[in-house]
Amino acid sequence: MRVALDEQIFAIQPYGGISRMFAELADQFIRGGHEDIDLLPLDATIVNRYVLDSPTLTSRLRVTEGRNQWTSLARYFTRMRIPRETEIVHNTFYLPHGLAPIRGAKRIVTVNDMIPELLPRTRRRLDWFTLKKQYVDSADHIICISEATKQDLIKVYGPTQAPISVVHLGVDSRFHPNVERADFLPESYVLFVGHRDQYKDADVLFQAFARIAREIPDIQLLCVGGNGLTPNEVRRLEDLGIRPRVSQRHLSDSDMISAYSHADVFVFPSHFEGFGLTALEAMACGAPTVLAAATSLPEVGGDAAAYFEPGSEADLARVILSVLGDPSRRNELTRRGLARAAEFTWARTAVKTARVYREALAA
């Protein structure tokens, strides 16, 4: 099969979950024993670090580094290069230009979530220019990254003409436990990873942590990723009386693995996710994991996580305290988390994606 990924997401995202997925897929197709897949070059200018930092991907996909996402997108918009021999086009995002005719090739479209449609206030600038429904309507096969996302897609758009396959994401093998403790990590801490605004529900965690801090004097809350604490967040933490015990950091991949591995508990309070890759990374590193019982998170966590009622700071505080106060439960969550995370590999993601390609060609 001659397969072409388009360059959309690699021109948009220096880092991010969607581009991570497509970079991992490309890497698996190149290295992972998929002899029947001929991954065609992009011949593009991109900003994505997952590809640019990999000599193998950079060479095979024939990409160069763009000055910024706008220059990379400008180049994308001024051309439409799908090689004539292409049999499968896998679109990586939903910009209008990618809907150009593809000369008889089969179109595969991945839907990562329906958050902009179901939570309109969350829409980012690019979301206003995307044509996700037109991509779904023109697809020969649709991939959803969770069963929850599949159900959201059908809820919003109704039944689709194309078949839908659920293909879960994977977790890289570099996420593992028993790594050296980074010297900047607190002695005892609750870990939160990602953006903190809107549906991510960080304020619910802040309120829950204020309850926890009254019962456990030395524990801290470490927030990783997102932007720095905003003035409104600082005021909120001061009002809750926990400002000295809350910190925010940006970490390298190696330090991130250490932060996961040495957390007393990892908490993901988001009430809406298309998948929830950070939860999987935390479990792969041995962190006892607490998740909101919402959307895709129980699908990812299974019986390897503890759950709380979404939006309830009282229930979240109760669950965290029950995990922190019971070493045997923490050990059991660690054991189950490691086993659960081992089920989600990028190799498996690539195998299931390749199966979708074959089904589309055979249809």
mmCIF file of C-alpha atoms in Angstrom:
data_model
loop_
_atom_site.group_PDB
_atom_site.id
_atom_site.type_symbol
_atom_site.label_atom_id
_atom_site.label_comp_id
_atom_site.label_asym_id
_atom_site.label_seq_id
_atom_site.Cartn_x
_atom_site.Cartn_y
_atom_site.Cartn_z
ATOM 1 C CA MET A 1 0.000 0.000 0.000
ATOM 2 C CA ARG A 2 1.267 3.432 -0.919
ATOM 3 C CA VAL A 3 0.234 5.657 1.989
ATOM 4 C CA ALA A 4 0.450 9.443 2.227
ATOM 5 C CA LEU A 5 0.012 11.345 5.460
ATOM 6 C CA ASP A 6 -0.732 14.978 4.782
ATOM 7 C CA GLU A 7 1.388 17.636 6.475
ATOM 8 C CA GLN A 8 -1.357 19.654 8.173
ATOM 9 C CA ILE A 9 -0.747 18.791 11.813
ATOM 10 C CA PHE A 10 3.047 18.839 11.397
ATOM 11 C CA ALA A 11 2.809 22.401 10.067
ATOM 12 C CA ILE A 12 0.544 23.456 12.957
ATOM 13 C CA GLN A 13 1.898 21.782 16.093
ATOM 14 C CA PRO A 14 5.474 21.972 17.386
ATOM 15 C CA TYR A 15 4.224 19.643 20.139
ATOM 16 C CA GLY A 16 0.844 18.129 20.905
ATOM 17 C CA GLY A 17 -1.140 14.940 21.201
ATOM 18 C CA ILE A 18 -2.362 14.743 17.605
ATOM 19 C CA SER A 19 1.055 15.297 16.047
ATOM 20 C CA ARG A 20 2.576 12.866 18.549
ATOM 21 C CA MET A 21 0.166 10.183 17.348
ATOM 22 C CA PHE A 22 0.933 10.698 13.651
ATOM 23 C CA ALA A 23 4.690 10.890 14.267
ATOM 24 C CA GLU A 24 4.511 7.617 16.205
ATOM 25 C CA LEU A 25 2.469 6.020 13.421
ATOM 26 C CA ALA A 26 4.997 7.127 10.811
ATOM 27 C CA ASP A 27 7.828 5.765 12.934
ATOM 28 C CA GLN A 28 6.073 2.422 13.342
ATOM 29 C CA PHE A 29 5.374 2.135 9.613
ATOM 30 C CA ILE A 30 9.027 2.841 8.848
ATOM 31 C CA ARG A 31 10.625 0.688 11.561
ATOM 32 C CA GLY A 32 7.936 -1.702 12.713
ATOM 33 C CA GLY A 33 7.868 -4.461 10.126
ATOM 34 C CA HIS A 34 4.962 -3.177 8.015
ATOM 35 C CA GLU A 35 6.404 -4.434 4.745
ATOM 36 C CA ASP A 36 3.179 -3.872 2.841
ATOM 37 C CA ILE A 37 3.098 -0.136 3.691
ATOM 38 C CA ASP A 38 5.115 2.253 1.564
ATOM 39 C CA LEU A 39 4.978 5.550 3.441
ATOM 40 C CA LEU A 40 5.390 8.321 0.888
ATOM 41 C CA PRO A 41 7.430 11.480 1.667
ATOM 42 C CA LEU A 42 5.773 14.728 2.686
ATOM 43 C CA ASP A 43 8.290 16.988 0.920
ATOM 44 C CA ALA A 44 7.160 19.720 3.299
ATOM 45 C CA THR A 45 8.278 22.524 5.570
ATOM 46 C CA ILE A 46 7.064 21.814 9.115
ATOM 47 C CA VAL A 47 7.477 22.926 12.724
ATOM 48 C CA ASN A 48 6.810 19.634 14.510
ATOM 49 C CA ARG A 49 9.603 18.617 16.884
ATOM 50 C CA TYR A 50 8.623 14.942 17.104
ATOM 51 C CA VAL A 51 9.473 14.584 13.413
ATOM 52 C CA LEU A 52 12.266 17.142 13.164
ATOM 53 C CA ASP A 53 14.118 15.675 16.158
ATOM 54 C CA SER A 54 14.104 12.214 14.571
ATOM 55 C CA PRO A 55 16.753 11.808 11.848
ATOM 56 C CA THR A 56 14.900 8.748 10.546
ATOM 57 C CA LEU A 57 11.572 10.557 10.180
ATOM 58 C CA THR A 58 13.155 13.727 8.817
ATOM 59 C CA SER A 59 14.981 11.770 6.141
ATOM 60 C CA ARG A 60 12.168 9.395 5.197
ATOM 61 C CA LEU A 61 9.448 12.062 5.126
ATOM 62 C CA ARG A 62 11.786 14.576 3.431
ATOM 63 C CA VAL A 63 10.910 17.536 5.638
ATOM 64 C CA THR A 64 12.703 20.738 6.548
ATOM 65 C CA GLU A 65 12.191 23.082 9.487
ATOM 66 C CA GLY A 66 9.960 26.083 8.915
ATOM 67 C CA ARG A 67 10.462 29.467 10.536
ATOM 68 C CA ASN A 68 7.063 29.229 12.276
ATOM 69 C CA GLN A 69 3.680 27.612 11.836
ATOM 70 C CA TRP A 70 2.370 30.458 9.678
ATOM 71 C CA THR A 71 5.096 30.116 7.061
ATOM 72 C CA SER A 72 4.667 26.331 7.100
ATOM 73 C CA LEU A 73 0.913 26.657 6.673
ATOM 74 C CA ALA A 74 1.365 29.228 3.913
ATOM 75 C CA ARG A 75 3.470 26.739 1.979
ATOM 76 C CA TYR A 76 0.883 24.035 2.584
ATOM 77 C CA PHE A 77 -1.932 26.274 1.320
ATOM 78 C CA THR A 78 -0.112 27.164 -1.888
ATOM 79 C CA ARG A 79 0.197 23.589 -3.092
ATOM 80 C CA MET A 80 -1.594 20.277 -3.050
ATOM 81 C CA ARG A 81 0.832 17.483 -3.661
ATOM 82 C CA ILE A 82 -0.603 13.989 -3.517
ATOM 83 C CA PRO A 83 1.590 11.650 -5.582
ATOM 84 C CA ARG A 84 -0.321 9.951 -8.394
ATOM 85 C CA GLU A 85 0.566 6.513 -7.107
ATOM 86 C CA THR A 86 -1.041 7.158 -3.689
ATOM 87 C CA GLU A 87 -3.596 4.540 -2.613
ATOM 88 C CA ILE A 88 -4.346 5.806 0.910
ATOM 89 C CA VAL A 89 -4.452 9.431 2.080
ATOM 90 C CA HIS A 90 -4.593 9.774 5.860
ATOM 91 C CA ASN A 91 -5.575 13.339 6.734
ATOM 92 C CA THR A 92 -3.975 14.628 9.924
ATOM 93 C CA PHE A 93 -6.286 17.607 10.554
ATOM 94 C CA TYR A 94 -9.339 19.348 9.100
ATOM 95 C CA LEU A 95 -8.204 22.481 7.243
ATOM 96 C CA PRO A 96 -10.146 23.185 4.016
ATOM 97 C CA HIS A 97 -7.163 22.696 1.719
ATOM 98 C CA GLY A 98 -6.903 19.026 2.640
ATOM 99 C CA LEU A 99 -10.305 18.309 1.104
ATOM 100 C CA ALA A 100 -8.953 18.772 -2.427
ATOM 101 C CA PRO A 101 -9.566 15.787 -4.743
ATOM 102 C CA ILE A 102 -7.175 12.902 -4.166
ATOM 103 C CA ARG A 103 -7.409 11.175 -7.563
ATOM 104 C CA GLY A 104 -9.086 7.940 -6.587
ATOM 105 C CA ALA A 105 -7.132 7.271 -3.415
ATOM 106 C CA LYS A 106 -9.035 6.220 -0.315
ATOM 107 C CA ARG A 107 -9.399 8.873 2.390
ATOM 108 C CA ILE A 108 -8.880 7.964 6.048
ATOM 109 C CA VAL A 109 -9.887 10.542 8.661
ATOM 110 C CA THR A 110 -9.007 10.348 12.357
ATOM 111 C CA VAL A 111 -11.331 12.048 14.858
ATOM 112 C CA ASN A 112 -9.541 12.714 18.139
ATOM 113 C CA ASP A 113 -12.411 14.308 20.031
ATOM 114 C CA MET A 114 -15.588 16.321 19.606
ATOM 115 C CA ILE A 115 -14.693 18.909 22.236
ATOM 116 C CA PRO A 116 -15.047 22.029 19.998
ATOM 117 C CA GLU A 117 -18.497 20.872 18.912
ATOM 118 C CA LEU A 118 -19.793 19.853 22.340
ATOM 119 C CA LEU A 119 -18.031 22.605 24.299
ATOM 120 C CA PRO A 120 -18.033 25.612 21.915
ATOM 121 C CA ARG A 121 -16.354 27.908 24.444
ATOM 122 C CA THR A 122 -13.193 25.816 24.170
ATOM 123 C CA ARG A 123 -12.686 26.550 20.472
ATOM 124 C CA ARG A 124 -9.240 27.779 19.528
ATOM 125 C CA ARG A 125 -8.499 30.096 16.625
ATOM 126 C CA LEU A 126 -7.888 27.295 14.128
ATOM 127 C CA ASP A 127 -11.079 25.485 15.139
ATOM 128 C CA TRP A 128 -13.109 28.235 13.475
ATOM 129 C CA PHE A 129 -11.471 27.428 10.127
ATOM 130 C CA THR A 130 -11.758 23.664 10.222
ATOM 131 C CA LEU A 131 -14.227 21.536 8.288
ATOM 132 C CA LYS A 132 -14.357 18.378 10.390
ATOM 133 C CA LYS A 133 -17.845 17.350 9.263
ATOM 134 C CA GLN A 134 -16.877 17.650 5.592
ATOM 135 C CA TYR A 135 -13.880 15.409 6.254
ATOM 136 C CA VAL A 136 -16.086 12.875 8.015
ATOM 137 C CA ASP A 137 -18.617 12.987 5.168
ATOM 138 C CA SER A 138 -15.904 12.488 2.524
ATOM 139 C CA ALA A 139 -14.030 9.710 4.352
ATOM 140 C CA ASP A 140 -13.844 6.146 3.128
ATOM 141 C CA HIS A 141 -13.074 5.026 6.685
ATOM 142 C CA ILE A 142 -13.104 6.936 9.984
ATOM 143 C CA ILE A 143 -10.830 6.237 12.936
ATOM 144 C CA CYS A 144 -11.823 7.353 16.446
ATOM 145 C CA ILE A 145 -9.227 7.170 19.203
ATOM 146 C CA SER A 146 -11.732 5.944 21.811
ATOM 147 C CA GLU A 147 -15.196 4.455 21.958
ATOM 148 C CA ALA A 148 -16.266 7.596 23.828
ATOM 149 C CA THR A 149 -15.144 9.748 20.891
ATOM 150 C CA LYS A 150 -16.993 7.467 18.465
ATOM 151 C CA GLN A 151 -20.215 7.891 20.445
ATOM 152 C CA ASP A 152 -19.695 11.676 20.609
ATOM 153 C CA LEU A 153 -19.164 11.767 16.833
ATOM 154 C CA ILE A 154 -22.426 9.925 16.198
ATOM 155 C CA LYS A 155 -24.214 12.110 18.763
ATOM 156 C CA VAL A 156 -23.132 15.307 17.007
ATOM 157 C CA TYR A 157 -23.202 14.286 13.321
ATOM 158 C CA GLY A 158 -25.562 11.325 13.309
ATOM 159 C CA PRO A 159 -24.849 7.999 11.563
ATOM 160 C CA THR A 160 -21.924 8.159 9.136
ATOM 161 C CA GLN A 161 -21.705 6.788 5.608
ATOM 162 C CA ALA A 162 -18.202 5.443 6.211
ATOM 163 C CA PRO A 163 -17.394 2.677 8.704
ATOM 164 C CA ILE A 164 -15.870 3.744 12.024
ATOM 165 C CA SER A 165 -13.041 1.876 13.752
ATOM 166 C CA VAL A 166 -11.813 2.587 17.279
ATOM 167 C CA VAL A 167 -8.015 2.616 17.436
ATOM 168 C CA HIS A 168 -6.577 3.475 20.840
ATOM 169 C CA LEU A 169 -3.373 5.439 21.255
ATOM 170 C CA GLY A 170 -0.178 3.998 22.698
ATOM 171 C CA VAL A 171 2.406 4.947 25.278
ATOM 172 C CA ASP A 172 6.099 5.075 24.495
ATOM 173 C CA SER A 173 8.340 2.521 26.217
ATOM 174 C CA ARG A 174 10.495 5.320 27.637
ATOM 175 C CA PHE A 175 7.697 5.925 30.138
ATOM 176 C CA HIS A 176 8.596 3.425 32.861
ATOM 177 C CA PRO A 177 9.032 3.323 36.653
ATOM 178 C CA ASN A 178 12.169 3.128 38.791
ATOM 179 C CA VAL A 179 13.951 6.126 37.279
ATOM 180 C CA GLU A 180 16.201 8.419 39.269
ATOM 181 C CA ARG A 181 14.433 11.076 41.291
ATOM 182 C CA ALA A 182 14.993 14.580 39.872
ATOM 183 C CA ASP A 183 16.475 16.846 42.526
ATOM 184 C CA PHE A 184 13.815 19.559 42.139
ATOM 185 C CA LEU A 185 10.896 17.272 42.984
ATOM 186 C CA PRO A 186 9.135 17.795 46.334
ATOM 187 C CA GLU A 187 9.485 15.060 48.920
ATOM 188 C CA SER A 188 5.767 14.309 48.761
ATOM 189 C CA TYR A 189 3.421 15.599 46.051
ATOM 190 C CA VAL A 190 0.215 15.270 44.081
ATOM 191 C CA LEU A 191 0.912 15.582 40.342
ATOM 192 C CA PHE A 192 -1.221 17.325 37.712
ATOM 193 C CA VAL A 193 -0.120 17.467 34.054
ATOM 194 C CA GLY A 194 -1.440 19.633 31.223
ATOM 195 C CA HIS A 195 -3.413 22.787 30.645
ATOM 196 C CA ARG A 196 -5.510 23.879 33.604
ATOM 197 C CA ASP A 197 -8.300 25.986 32.116
ATOM 198 C CA GLN A 198 -11.892 25.272 31.100
ATOM 199 C CA TYR A 199 -12.883 21.583 31.011
ATOM 200 C CA LYS A 200 -9.531 20.477 32.481
ATOM 201 C CA ASP A 201 -11.040 21.385 35.900
ATOM 202 C CA ALA A 202 -7.818 22.351 37.671
ATOM 203 C CA ASP A 203 -9.829 24.549 40.046
ATOM 204 C CA VAL A 204 -11.637 21.449 41.278
ATOM 205 C CA LEU A 205 -8.223 19.995 42.112
ATOM 206 C CA PHE A 206 -7.148 23.237 43.810
ATOM 207 C CA GLN A 207 -10.212 23.089 46.058
ATOM 208 C CA ALA A 208 -9.695 19.417 46.791
ATOM 209 C CA PHE A 209 -6.036 19.993 47.568
ATOM 210 C CA ALA A 210 -6.971 22.702 50.085
ATOM 211 C CA ARG A 211 -8.912 20.029 51.987
ATOM 212 C CA ILE A 212 -6.015 17.562 51.685
ATOM 213 C CA ALA A 213 -3.443 20.134 52.814
ATOM 214 C CA ARG A 214 -5.269 20.559 56.114
ATOM 215 C CA GLU A 215 -4.878 16.843 56.865
ATOM 216 C CA ILE A 216 -1.400 16.182 55.386
ATOM 217 C CA PRO A 217 0.917 19.043 56.393
ATOM 218 C CA ASP A 218 3.908 18.302 54.152
ATOM 219 C CA ILE A 219 2.322 17.342 50.839
ATOM 220 C CA GLN A 220 2.592 19.662 47.828
ATOM 221 C CA LEU A 221 0.788 20.041 44.504
ATOM 222 C CA LEU A 222 3.024 20.026 41.426
ATOM 223 C CA CYS A 223 1.489 21.258 38.163
ATOM 224 C CA VAL A 224 3.443 20.449 35.004
ATOM 225 C CA GLY A 225 2.829 21.939 31.568
ATOM 226 C CA GLY A 226 0.358 24.537 30.443
ATOM 227 C CA ASN A 227 1.322 28.142 30.966
ATOM 228 C CA GLY A 228 2.637 29.631 34.192
ATOM 229 C CA LEU A 229 0.193 30.294 37.004
ATOM 230 C CA THR A 230 -2.031 33.210 36.020
ATOM 231 C CA PRO A 231 -2.740 36.146 38.361
ATOM 232 C CA ASN A 232 -6.272 34.783 38.821
ATOM 233 C CA GLU A 233 -4.891 31.366 39.756
ATOM 234 C CA VAL A 234 -2.434 32.901 42.212
ATOM 235 C CA ARG A 235 -5.265 34.825 43.877
ATOM 236 C CA ARG A 236 -7.369 31.672 43.986
ATOM 237 C CA LEU A 237 -4.559 29.690 45.613
ATOM 238 C CA GLU A 238 -4.011 32.494 48.127
ATOM 239 C CA ASP A 239 -7.724 32.558 48.966
ATOM 240 C CA LEU A 240 -7.624 28.797 49.515
ATOM 241 C CA GLY A 241 -4.531 29.182 51.723
ATOM 242 C CA ILE A 242 -2.362 26.844 49.637
ATOM 243 C CA ARG A 243 -0.245 29.186 47.493
ATOM 244 C CA PRO A 244 3.108 28.226 49.149
ATOM 245 C CA ARG A 245 2.373 24.541 48.535
ATOM 246 C CA VAL A 246 1.557 24.751 44.808
ATOM 247 C CA SER A 247 4.190 25.041 42.066
ATOM 248 C CA GLN A 248 4.168 24.955 38.263
ATOM 249 C CA ARG A 249 6.980 23.723 36.004
ATOM 250 C CA HIS A 250 7.795 22.948 32.391
ATOM 251 C CA LEU A 251 9.798 19.736 32.186
ATOM 252 C CA SER A 252 11.872 17.866 29.630
ATOM 253 C CA ASP A 253 10.734 14.358 28.703
ATOM 254 C CA SER A 254 13.269 12.732 31.032
ATOM 255 C CA ASP A 255 12.285 14.946 33.956
ATOM 256 C CA MET A 256 8.618 14.313 33.155
ATOM 257 C CA ILE A 257 9.162 10.574 33.523
ATOM 258 C CA SER A 258 10.805 11.202 36.897
ATOM 259 C CA ALA A 259 7.887 13.410 37.977
ATOM 260 C CA TYR A 260 5.379 10.693 37.102
ATOM 261 C CA SER A 261 7.441 7.934 38.712
ATOM 262 C CA HIS A 262 7.885 9.623 42.093
ATOM 263 C CA ALA A 263 4.420 11.156 42.524
ATOM 264 C CA ASP A 264 2.445 10.046 45.551
ATOM 265 C CA VAL A 265 -0.587 10.199 43.288
ATOM 266 C CA PHE A 266 -1.325 11.474 39.782
ATOM 267 C CA VAL A 267 -4.656 13.265 39.345
ATOM 268 C CA PHE A 268 -6.443 14.006 36.072
ATOM 269 C CA PRO A 269 -9.664 15.883 36.934
ATOM 270 C CA SER A 270 -10.682 16.756 33.344
ATOM 271 C CA HIS A 271 -14.371 16.176 32.666
ATOM 272 C CA PHE A 272 -13.902 15.795 28.902
ATOM 273 C CA GLU A 273 -11.184 13.970 26.994
ATOM 274 C CA GLY A 274 -10.954 12.329 23.601
ATOM 275 C CA PHE A 275 -8.526 9.789 25.061
ATOM 276 C CA GLY A 276 -6.368 10.955 27.994
ATOM 277 C CA LEU A 277 -2.797 10.060 27.080
ATOM 278 C CA THR A 278 -1.271 11.613 30.210
ATOM 279 C CA ALA A 279 -3.233 9.147 32.344
ATOM 280 C CA LEU A 280 -1.666 6.297 30.393
ATOM 281 C CA GLU A 281 1.822 7.811 30.748
ATOM 282 C CA ALA A 282 1.338 8.151 34.509
ATOM 283 C CA MET A 283 0.273 4.525 34.873
ATOM 284 C CA ALA A 284 3.209 3.379 32.716
ATOM 285 C CA CYS A 285 5.533 5.137 35.177
ATOM 286 C CA GLY A 286 3.941 3.486 38.193
ATOM 287 C CA ALA A 287 2.047 6.498 39.547
ATOM 288 C CA PRO A 288 -1.139 5.651 41.485
ATOM 289 C CA THR A 289 -3.736 7.318 39.280
ATOM 290 C CA VAL A 290 -6.982 9.140 40.119
ATOM 291 C CA LEU A 291 -9.284 10.067 37.223
ATOM 292 C CA ALA A 292 -12.607 11.795 36.732
ATOM 293 C CA ALA A 293 -15.265 9.231 35.853
ATOM 294 C CA ALA A 294 -15.992 11.019 32.589
ATOM 295 C CA THR A 295 -15.955 10.444 28.813
ATOM 296 C CA SER A 296 -12.945 8.356 27.689
ATOM 297 C CA LEU A 297 -11.039 8.222 30.989
ATOM 298 C CA PRO A 298 -12.648 5.040 32.406
ATOM 299 C CA GLU A 299 -12.084 3.449 28.977
ATOM 300 C CA VAL A 300 -8.363 4.188 29.284
ATOM 301 C CA GLY A 301 -7.943 3.576 33.012
ATOM 302 C CA GLY A 302 -10.113 0.472 33.330
ATOM 303 C CA ASP A 303 -9.785 -1.061 36.790
ATOM 304 C CA ALA A 304 -6.269 0.341 37.178
ATOM 305 C CA ALA A 305 -7.338 3.804 38.406
ATOM 306 C CA ALA A 306 -9.417 5.261 41.223
ATOM 307 C CA TYR A 307 -12.325 7.449 40.108
ATOM 308 C CA PHE A 308 -14.231 10.425 41.458
ATOM 309 C CA GLU A 309 -17.419 12.215 40.476
ATOM 310 C CA PRO A 310 -16.484 14.863 37.846
ATOM 311 C CA GLY A 311 -16.621 18.400 39.207
ATOM 312 C CA SER A 312 -16.875 17.375 42.876
ATOM 313 C CA GLU A 313 -13.972 18.692 44.934
ATOM 314 C CA ALA A 314 -15.311 16.877 48.009
ATOM 315 C CA ASP A 315 -15.337 13.520 46.250
ATOM 316 C CA LEU A 316 -11.924 14.156 44.690
ATOM 317 C CA ALA A 317 -10.447 15.019 48.111
ATOM 318 C CA ARG A 318 -12.001 11.879 49.581
ATOM 319 C CA VAL A 319 -10.555 9.630 46.860
ATOM 320 C CA ILE A 320 -7.071 11.181 46.999
ATOM 321 C CA LEU A 321 -6.964 10.917 50.800
ATOM 322 C CA SER A 322 -8.088 7.293 50.645
ATOM 323 C CA VAL A 323 -5.239 6.509 48.215
ATOM 324 C CA LEU A 324 -2.619 8.483 50.147
ATOM 325 C CA GLY A 325 -3.671 6.935 53.441
ATOM 326 C CA ASP A 326 -3.543 3.310 52.303
ATOM 327 C CA PRO A 327 -0.108 2.046 51.156
ATOM 328 C CA SER A 328 -1.534 -1.301 50.055
ATOM 329 C CA ARG A 329 -4.077 0.443 47.820
ATOM 330 C CA ARG A 330 -1.347 2.637 46.326
ATOM 331 C CA ASN A 331 0.737 -0.445 45.579
ATOM 332 C CA GLU A 332 -2.248 -2.179 44.017
ATOM 333 C CA LEU A 333 -3.000 0.839 41.792
ATOM 334 C CA THR A 334 0.650 0.913 40.744
ATOM 335 C CA ARG A 335 0.610 -2.790 39.897
ATOM 336 C CA ARG A 336 -2.623 -2.565 37.951
ATOM 337 C CA GLY A 337 -1.546 0.639 36.225
ATOM 338 C CA LEU A 338 1.647 -0.922 34.918
ATOM 339 C CA ALA A 339 -0.292 -3.903 33.563
ATOM 340 C CA ARG A 340 -2.955 -1.659 32.019
ATOM 341 C CA ALA A 341 -0.457 0.652 30.324
ATOM 342 C CA ALA A 342 1.360 -2.347 28.835
ATOM 343 C CA GLU A 343 -1.784 -3.085 26.800
ATOM 344 C CA PHE A 344 -1.501 0.252 24.952
ATOM 345 C CA THR A 345 1.465 0.320 22.571
ATOM 346 C CA TRP A 346 2.172 2.344 19.450
ATOM 347 C CA ALA A 347 2.947 -0.931 17.702
ATOM 348 C CA ARG A 348 -0.620 -2.051 18.354
ATOM 349 C CA THR A 349 -1.944 1.342 17.211
ATOM 350 C CA ALA A 350 -0.030 0.959 13.934
ATOM 351 C CA VAL A 351 -1.247 -2.613 13.381
ATOM 352 C CA LYS A 352 -4.886 -1.581 13.833
ATOM 353 C CA THR A 353 -4.423 1.496 11.629
ATOM 354 C CA ALA A 354 -2.863 -0.627 8.882
ATOM 355 C CA ARG A 355 -5.872 -2.945 9.149
ATOM 356 C CA VAL A 356 -8.145 0.049 8.495
ATOM 357 C CA TYR A 357 -6.111 0.900 5.391
ATOM 358 C CA ARG A 358 -6.519 -2.643 4.044
ATOM 359 C CA GLU A 359 -10.252 -2.641 4.730
ATOM 360 C CA ALA A 360 -10.635 0.698 2.925
ATOM 361 C CA LEU A 361 -8.760 -0.614 -0.122
ATOM 362 C CA ALA A 362 -10.807 -3.803 -0.185
ATOM 363 C CA ALA A 363 -14.166 -2.021 0.079
#
